[in-house]
């Protein structure tokens, strides 16, 4: 069995116990309907051990309580409700809807049809959704908390203080921020925890924190430069958690291997990075709690991205060429070359090799011709587009035209005779 809590806008509204292979169902009255299942979750397995507790959920179902009352005959744009039953709602359009070439036709609300700019009628329905970007909550705290000592937890969004933000330490709610966006908190337990900040209308924030016992100092590490590449010499600085003062004589480990020497009087030691990847940097010294930091080392390589695929014209007659352009950018940190491959209907039809310095962009252009009528899909990298080939117009020479006219004239003469 497991204890489950249900929150609404950061407030606890329901709590209870659900057994393994059981269902949690929350029901509410909506409009004239009673006991409507609003939330349903199936608890598959509850696992418990000395080191880890886990709950496995096999599915969650939720519906909104923001509803719209409907009646037969109600109109929405070009559509009108004709029947309402337990099996569904049927809507019909009284007048005809013209699907004009290359247009977007509004059907009702945010539902529309998009019609292709083509001689062949092709269209699809779509729903337009506009969502306002939410602000990200950011948590600012001391690097280390001390048991029994009050510390401030500050929450901001776009550099402005945010009030009424619920702060959770792990699974425990420890309070909400005041008008100044600050929550004062005095920890009671040692360990490594994650702080969470939640408020309706904002993107939740989180931050990992260390809580040490009273009188204990933890080693703090920082690494420069911020962006580390393979082959760089980095500087690792060690300070104490109390006064942020340099700690000399500390042993430093990079990826599990001890760095030659110890930190100097300025608390720093240098290290040459020889391989890319993700590494843990540790520092130890007698009388201090060990500190660590995770660093990313990027590989020296050329990486290429494609953008702005352009196909002109969008429709051609059989035998006429289309021009296909694409921008290629080297987003890596060294010079390199790549092959730009042009695929039409999943077949390679052309390619070009380009060489670019780091950060450089160039435009690659292809010319391609198809004789058969139809729609063709163009692909370069992860980009794709389409164009149309229409039936070519037969071309008759002047001699052929005169020959046809002469034949018609002879036939007419024979009929008259």
Coordinates of C-alpha atoms in Angstrom, one line a residue:
X1 CA 0.0 0.0 0.0
X2 CA 1.1 3.6 -0.5
X3 CA 0.0 7.0 0.8
X4 CA -1.1 9.4 -2.0
X5 CA -1.8 13.1 -1.8
X6 CA -3.8 15.2 -4.2
X7 CA -2.9 18.9 -4.5
X8 CA -4.7 21.8 -6.3
X9 CA -2.8 25.0 -6.9
X10 CA -0.2 23.9 -4.4
X11 CA -2.7 23.1 -1.6
X12 CA -3.3 19.6 -0.2
X13 CA -7.0 18.8 -0.8
X14 CA -7.1 15.0 -0.4
X15 CA -5.0 12.3 1.2
X16 CA -5.4 8.5 1.6
X17 CA -4.1 5.0 1.1
X18 CA -4.2 3.0 -2.1
X19 CA -3.1 -0.7 -2.3
X20 CA -1.0 -2.4 -5.0
X21 CA -3.0 -3.2 -8.1
X22 CA -5.6 -0.7 -7.0
X23 CA -7.2 2.3 -8.5
X24 CA -7.5 5.9 -7.1
X25 CA -10.5 7.6 -8.5
X26 CA -11.6 11.2 -7.7
X27 CA -15.2 12.0 -8.5
X28 CA -17.0 15.4 -8.6
X29 CA -20.3 16.9 -9.5
X30 CA -20.2 18.9 -12.7
X31 CA -23.2 20.8 -13.9
X32 CA -26.2 18.5 -13.7
X33 CA -24.0 15.3 -13.7
X34 CA -23.1 13.7 -10.4
X35 CA -20.1 11.6 -9.4
X36 CA -18.2 12.2 -12.7
X37 CA -14.7 10.6 -12.6
X38 CA -12.3 13.5 -12.9
X39 CA -9.0 11.7 -12.0
X40 CA -8.2 8.0 -12.2
X41 CA -4.8 6.4 -11.5
X42 CA -3.9 2.7 -11.4
X43 CA -1.3 1.8 -8.8
X44 CA 0.5 -1.2 -10.2
X45 CA 3.3 -2.0 -7.7
X46 CA 4.6 -0.7 -4.4
X47 CA 8.2 -1.5 -3.8
X48 CA 10.0 -1.0 -0.5
X49 CA 13.6 -1.9 0.5
X50 CA 16.2 -0.6 2.9
X51 CA 17.6 1.8 0.3
X52 CA 14.8 2.6 -2.1
X53 CA 11.0 3.0 -2.0
X54 CA 9.1 3.2 -5.3
X55 CA 5.5 3.3 -6.5
X56 CA 4.8 2.3 -10.1
X57 CA 1.8 3.9 -11.8
X58 CA 0.5 2.3 -15.0
X59 CA -1.8 5.0 -16.1
X60 CA -3.4 8.4 -15.2
X61 CA -6.6 9.8 -16.6
X62 CA -7.8 13.3 -16.0
X63 CA -10.5 15.6 -17.4
X64 CA -11.1 19.3 -17.0
X65 CA -13.8 20.7 -14.8
X66 CA -14.1 23.7 -17.1
X67 CA -17.1 22.7 -19.2
X68 CA -19.5 24.2 -21.7
X69 CA -23.3 23.5 -21.7
X70 CA -24.6 22.5 -25.1
X71 CA -28.1 22.3 -26.6
X72 CA -29.5 21.1 -29.9
X73 CA -29.5 23.9 -32.5
X74 CA -26.5 25.7 -31.0
X75 CA -24.2 27.2 -33.7
X76 CA -20.4 27.3 -33.7
X77 CA -19.0 29.1 -36.7
X78 CA -20.2 27.3 -39.8
X79 CA -21.4 24.2 -37.8
X80 CA -24.7 23.6 -35.9
X81 CA -25.4 20.9 -33.4
X82 CA -28.0 18.5 -34.8
X83 CA -28.1 15.7 -32.2
X84 CA -26.8 15.1 -28.7
X85 CA -26.7 11.6 -27.2
X86 CA -24.7 9.5 -24.7
X87 CA -22.6 8.2 -27.6
X88 CA -21.6 11.6 -29.0
X89 CA -22.4 14.9 -30.6
X90 CA -23.3 15.3 -34.2
X91 CA -22.8 18.7 -36.0
X92 CA -23.7 19.6 -39.5
X93 CA -23.1 22.6 -41.8
X94 CA -26.2 24.1 -43.3
X95 CA -24.4 25.9 -46.2
X96 CA -21.7 24.5 -48.5
X97 CA -18.1 25.2 -47.6
X98 CA -15.8 26.2 -50.5
X99 CA -12.3 24.8 -50.3
X100 CA -10.5 27.4 -52.3
X101 CA -7.0 26.6 -53.5
X102 CA -4.2 27.9 -51.2
X103 CA -6.6 29.2 -48.6
X104 CA -7.3 28.6 -44.9
X105 CA -11.0 28.2 -44.2
X106 CA -12.3 28.7 -40.7
X107 CA -14.8 26.1 -39.7
X108 CA -15.6 26.9 -36.0
X109 CA -13.6 28.4 -33.2
X110 CA -10.0 27.3 -33.5
X111 CA -10.8 24.5 -36.0
X112 CA -10.0 25.2 -39.7
X113 CA -9.1 23.6 -43.0
X114 CA -5.9 24.2 -44.8
X115 CA -6.1 23.8 -48.6
X116 CA -3.1 23.0 -50.7
X117 CA -2.0 25.4 -53.4
X118 CA -2.4 22.7 -56.0
X119 CA -4.5 21.7 -59.1
X120 CA -5.3 18.5 -57.2
X121 CA -7.7 19.1 -54.2
X122 CA -5.7 18.3 -51.0
X123 CA -6.7 19.6 -47.6
X124 CA -6.4 18.8 -43.9
X125 CA -8.2 20.0 -40.7
X126 CA -6.2 21.5 -37.9
X127 CA -6.7 23.1 -34.5
X128 CA -4.8 26.3 -33.7
X129 CA -3.6 26.5 -30.2
X130 CA -2.1 29.7 -28.7
X131 CA -0.3 29.3 -25.4
X132 CA 1.3 32.1 -23.4
X133 CA 4.8 31.3 -22.3
X134 CA 5.1 30.6 -18.6
X135 CA 7.8 32.1 -16.4
X136 CA 10.4 29.8 -14.9
X137 CA 10.8 29.8 -11.1
X138 CA 14.4 30.1 -10.0
X139 CA 15.6 29.2 -6.5
X140 CA 18.5 31.0 -4.8
X141 CA 19.9 29.6 -1.6
X142 CA 23.2 29.4 0.3
X143 CA 25.6 26.7 -1.2
X144 CA 25.3 24.8 2.1
X145 CA 22.7 24.7 4.8
X146 CA 23.6 24.0 8.5
X147 CA 21.3 22.1 10.8
X148 CA 19.8 24.5 13.4
X149 CA 20.8 27.7 11.5
X150 CA 18.2 29.8 9.7
X151 CA 18.8 30.4 6.0
X152 CA 16.8 32.3 3.3
X153 CA 15.3 30.6 0.3
X154 CA 14.6 33.2 -2.4
X155 CA 12.4 32.5 -5.5
X156 CA 12.3 34.8 -8.5
X157 CA 11.0 34.8 -12.1
X158 CA 12.5 37.1 -14.7
X159 CA 14.6 38.6 -11.8
X160 CA 11.5 39.6 -9.9
X161 CA 10.5 38.2 -6.5
X162 CA 7.5 35.8 -6.5
X163 CA 5.2 35.5 -3.5
X164 CA 3.0 32.5 -2.4
X165 CA 5.4 29.9 -3.9
X166 CA 5.2 26.6 -2.2
X167 CA 8.6 25.3 -1.2
X168 CA 9.2 21.6 -0.8
X169 CA 12.3 19.9 0.6
X170 CA 12.1 16.5 -1.0
X171 CA 8.5 15.3 -0.4
X172 CA 7.9 17.6 2.5
X173 CA 6.3 21.1 2.2
X174 CA 8.3 23.6 4.3
X175 CA 6.3 26.7 3.7
X176 CA 5.5 29.5 1.1
X177 CA 7.4 32.6 0.1
X178 CA 6.3 36.0 1.4
X179 CA 5.7 39.2 -0.5
X180 CA 9.5 39.6 -0.9
X181 CA 9.8 36.1 -2.5
X182 CA 11.7 34.8 0.5
X183 CA 11.1 31.9 2.9
X184 CA 13.2 31.6 6.0
X185 CA 14.0 27.9 6.8
X186 CA 15.9 26.2 9.6
X187 CA 16.8 22.6 8.6
X188 CA 16.7 19.8 11.2
X189 CA 18.2 16.9 9.2
X190 CA 21.6 16.4 7.5
X191 CA 21.9 15.1 4.0
X192 CA 21.6 15.8 0.3
X193 CA 18.1 17.1 -0.7
X194 CA 16.3 18.7 -3.6
X195 CA 14.3 21.9 -3.2
X196 CA 11.2 22.4 -5.3
X197 CA 9.3 25.6 -6.0
X198 CA 5.7 25.4 -7.3
X199 CA 3.1 28.0 -8.1
X200 CA 0.1 27.9 -10.5
X201 CA 0.9 29.7 -13.8
X202 CA 4.7 29.2 -13.5
X203 CA 7.1 26.6 -14.6
X204 CA 8.3 24.8 -11.4
X205 CA 11.9 25.2 -10.3
X206 CA 14.3 22.9 -8.4
X207 CA 17.8 23.0 -6.9
X208 CA 20.0 20.4 -5.1
X209 CA 21.2 21.5 -1.7
X210 CA 23.5 20.0 1.0
X211 CA 22.6 20.2 4.7
X212 CA 25.5 19.6 7.1
X213 CA 25.6 19.3 10.9
X214 CA 26.3 22.2 13.2
X215 CA 30.0 22.9 13.4
X216 CA 30.7 21.0 10.2
X217 CA 32.3 22.7 7.2
X218 CA 31.9 21.4 3.7
X219 CA 34.3 21.9 0.8
X220 CA 32.8 23.8 -2.1
X221 CA 34.2 23.6 -5.6
X222 CA 34.1 25.8 -8.7
X223 CA 35.7 25.2 -12.1
X224 CA 36.7 27.6 -14.7
X225 CA 36.3 28.2 -17.6
X226 CA 32.5 27.6 -17.7
X227 CA 32.7 25.9 -21.1
X228 CA 35.3 23.2 -21.0
X229 CA 36.7 21.6 -24.1
X230 CA 38.9 18.6 -24.6
X231 CA 42.5 19.7 -24.2
X232 CA 41.8 22.7 -22.0
X233 CA 43.7 23.5 -18.9
X234 CA 41.1 24.2 -16.1
X235 CA 41.4 25.8 -12.7
X236 CA 39.7 24.0 -9.8
X237 CA 39.0 26.3 -6.7
X238 CA 38.1 24.9 -3.3
X239 CA 36.5 27.1 -0.6
X240 CA 34.9 26.4 2.8
X241 CA 31.1 26.5 3.2
X242 CA 31.1 28.9 6.2
X243 CA 33.1 31.9 5.1
X244 CA 33.7 31.0 1.4
X245 CA 37.5 31.3 2.1
X246 CA 40.1 29.5 0.0
X247 CA 41.1 26.1 1.4
X248 CA 44.8 25.2 0.9
X249 CA 46.2 21.7 1.1
X250 CA 43.1 20.0 -0.2
X251 CA 43.3 16.8 -2.4
X252 CA 41.4 17.1 -5.6
X253 CA 40.2 14.2 -7.8
X254 CA 39.0 14.5 -11.4
X255 CA 36.9 11.6 -12.7
X256 CA 38.2 9.4 -9.8
X257 CA 41.9 10.2 -10.5
X258 CA 43.9 12.3 -8.1
X259 CA 45.1 15.6 -9.5
X260 CA 48.8 16.1 -9.1
X261 CA 49.6 18.3 -6.1
X262 CA 47.2 20.0 -3.7
X263 CA 45.4 23.3 -3.7
X264 CA 47.6 26.3 -3.0
X265 CA 47.1 29.3 -0.7
X266 CA 44.5 30.6 -3.1
X267 CA 42.6 27.3 -2.9
X268 CA 43.2 26.5 -6.6
X269 CA 44.9 23.7 -8.5
X270 CA 45.3 23.3 -12.3
X271 CA 44.4 20.2 -14.4
X272 CA 44.7 19.4 -18.1
X273 CA 41.5 17.8 -19.5
X274 CA 42.4 15.0 -22.0
X275 CA 39.0 13.4 -22.8
X276 CA 35.4 14.6 -23.4
X277 CA 32.5 13.5 -21.2
X278 CA 30.8 14.0 -17.9
X279 CA 33.1 14.0 -14.9
X280 CA 32.8 14.3 -11.1
X281 CA 35.3 16.5 -9.4
X282 CA 35.9 15.8 -5.7
X283 CA 37.9 17.6 -3.0
X284 CA 38.8 16.2 0.4
X285 CA 40.7 17.5 3.5
X286 CA 40.8 16.4 7.1
X287 CA 38.3 18.3 9.2
X288 CA 36.0 19.0 6.2
X289 CA 33.1 17.2 4.6
X290 CA 33.9 16.1 1.1
X291 CA 32.7 18.3 -1.7
X292 CA 32.0 17.5 -5.3
X293 CA 30.8 19.1 -8.6
X294 CA 29.8 17.7 -12.0
X295 CA 31.5 19.1 -15.1
X296 CA 30.8 18.6 -18.8
X297 CA 33.8 18.4 -21.2
X298 CA 32.8 18.9 -24.9
X299 CA 34.6 17.0 -27.6
X300 CA 36.6 18.9 -30.3
X301 CA 34.6 18.1 -33.4
X302 CA 32.7 19.7 -36.3
X303 CA 28.9 19.4 -36.1
X304 CA 26.6 20.5 -38.9
X305 CA 23.0 21.7 -38.9
X306 CA 20.7 22.3 -41.8
X307 CA 18.2 25.2 -42.0
X308 CA 16.0 27.3 -44.3
X309 CA 15.1 24.6 -46.9
X310 CA 13.8 26.4 -50.0
X311 CA 12.1 24.8 -53.0
X312 CA 11.2 27.1 -55.9
X313 CA 8.9 27.1 -57.7
X314 CA 6.4 25.0 -55.7
X315 CA 4.8 23.7 -58.9
X316 CA 6.4 23.0 -62.3
X317 CA 5.5 21.2 -65.5
X318 CA 7.1 17.9 -66.3
X319 CA 10.7 18.3 -67.5
X320 CA 11.1 21.7 -65.9
X321 CA 13.7 22.1 -63.1
X322 CA 13.2 23.2 -59.5
X323 CA 15.8 25.0 -57.5
X324 CA 16.5 23.6 -54.0
X325 CA 18.5 25.6 -51.5
X326 CA 19.6 24.9 -47.9
X327 CA 21.8 26.6 -45.4
X328 CA 24.5 24.6 -43.7
X329 CA 26.2 25.7 -40.5
X330 CA 29.1 24.3 -38.6
X331 CA 28.0 24.4 -35.0
X332 CA 31.0 22.6 -33.7
X333 CA 34.2 24.1 -32.3
X334 CA 36.7 23.0 -35.1
X335 CA 36.7 23.2 -38.9
X336 CA 35.4 20.2 -40.8
X337 CA 33.5 19.0 -43.9
X338 CA 30.2 17.2 -44.5
X339 CA 28.4 15.8 -47.4
X340 CA 25.0 17.5 -48.2
X341 CA 22.8 14.7 -49.6
X342 CA 19.7 15.5 -51.6
X343 CA 16.9 12.9 -51.5
X344 CA 13.8 13.0 -53.6
X345 CA 11.1 10.5 -52.7
X346 CA 13.6 8.7 -50.4
X347 CA 16.2 8.3 -53.2
X348 CA 19.6 10.0 -53.4
X349 CA 19.7 12.1 -56.5
X350 CA 22.5 14.5 -55.8
X351 CA 25.1 15.5 -53.2
X352 CA 27.8 18.1 -52.5
X353 CA 30.7 18.2 -50.1
X354 CA 31.2 21.5 -48.1
X355 CA 34.0 22.5 -45.8
X356 CA 33.3 25.1 -43.1
X357 CA 35.2 26.8 -40.2
X358 CA 33.6 26.6 -36.8
X359 CA 30.6 28.9 -36.7
X360 CA 30.6 29.4 -40.5
X361 CA 27.4 29.1 -42.7
X362 CA 27.0 28.6 -46.4
X363 CA 24.2 28.0 -48.8
X364 CA 24.1 24.9 -51.0
X365 CA 22.0 24.9 -54.2
X366 CA 20.7 22.0 -56.3
X367 CA 18.8 21.9 -59.5
X368 CA 16.5 18.9 -60.1
X369 CA 14.1 17.8 -62.8
X370 CA 11.3 15.2 -62.8
X371 CA 9.2 14.2 -65.9
X372 CA 6.4 12.3 -64.3
X373 CA 3.3 14.1 -62.9
X374 CA 2.8 14.0 -59.1
X375 CA 4.0 15.2 -55.8
X376 CA 7.6 14.9 -54.8
X377 CA 9.2 15.0 -51.3
X378 CA 12.6 16.6 -50.9
X379 CA 14.8 15.8 -47.9
X380 CA 18.1 17.2 -46.8
X381 CA 19.3 16.2 -43.3
X382 CA 16.3 16.4 -41.0
X383 CA 14.5 19.0 -43.2
X384 CA 11.8 18.1 -45.8
X385 CA 9.5 19.8 -48.2
X386 CA 7.4 19.1 -51.2
X387 CA 6.7 20.3 -54.7
X388 CA 4.3 19.4 -57.5
X389 CA 5.0 18.3 -61.1
X390 CA 2.0 18.9 -63.4
X391 CA 1.4 17.4 -66.8
X392 CA 3.6 19.0 -69.4
X393 CA 2.0 20.8 -72.4
X394 CA 2.6 19.0 -75.7
X395 CA 4.8 21.2 -78.0
X396 CA 4.0 21.2 -81.7
X397 CA 6.4 22.7 -84.3
X398 CA 5.2 25.1 -87.0
X399 CA 5.6 22.4 -89.6
X400 CA 3.5 19.9 -87.6
X401 CA 0.8 22.5 -87.2
X402 CA 0.7 23.3 -90.9
X403 CA 0.6 19.6 -91.6
X404 CA -2.4 19.1 -89.4
X405 CA -4.2 22.1 -91.0
X406 CA -3.4 20.8 -94.5
X407 CA -4.7 17.3 -93.6
X408 CA -8.0 18.8 -92.3
X409 CA -8.3 20.9 -95.5
X410 CA -7.9 17.9 -97.7
X411 CA -10.5 15.9 -95.7
X412 CA -13.0 18.8 -96.0
X413 CA -12.4 19.0 -99.8
X414 CA -13.0 15.2 -100.2
X415 CA -16.2 15.4 -98.2
X416 CA -17.5 18.3 -100.4
X417 CA -16.6 16.4 -103.6

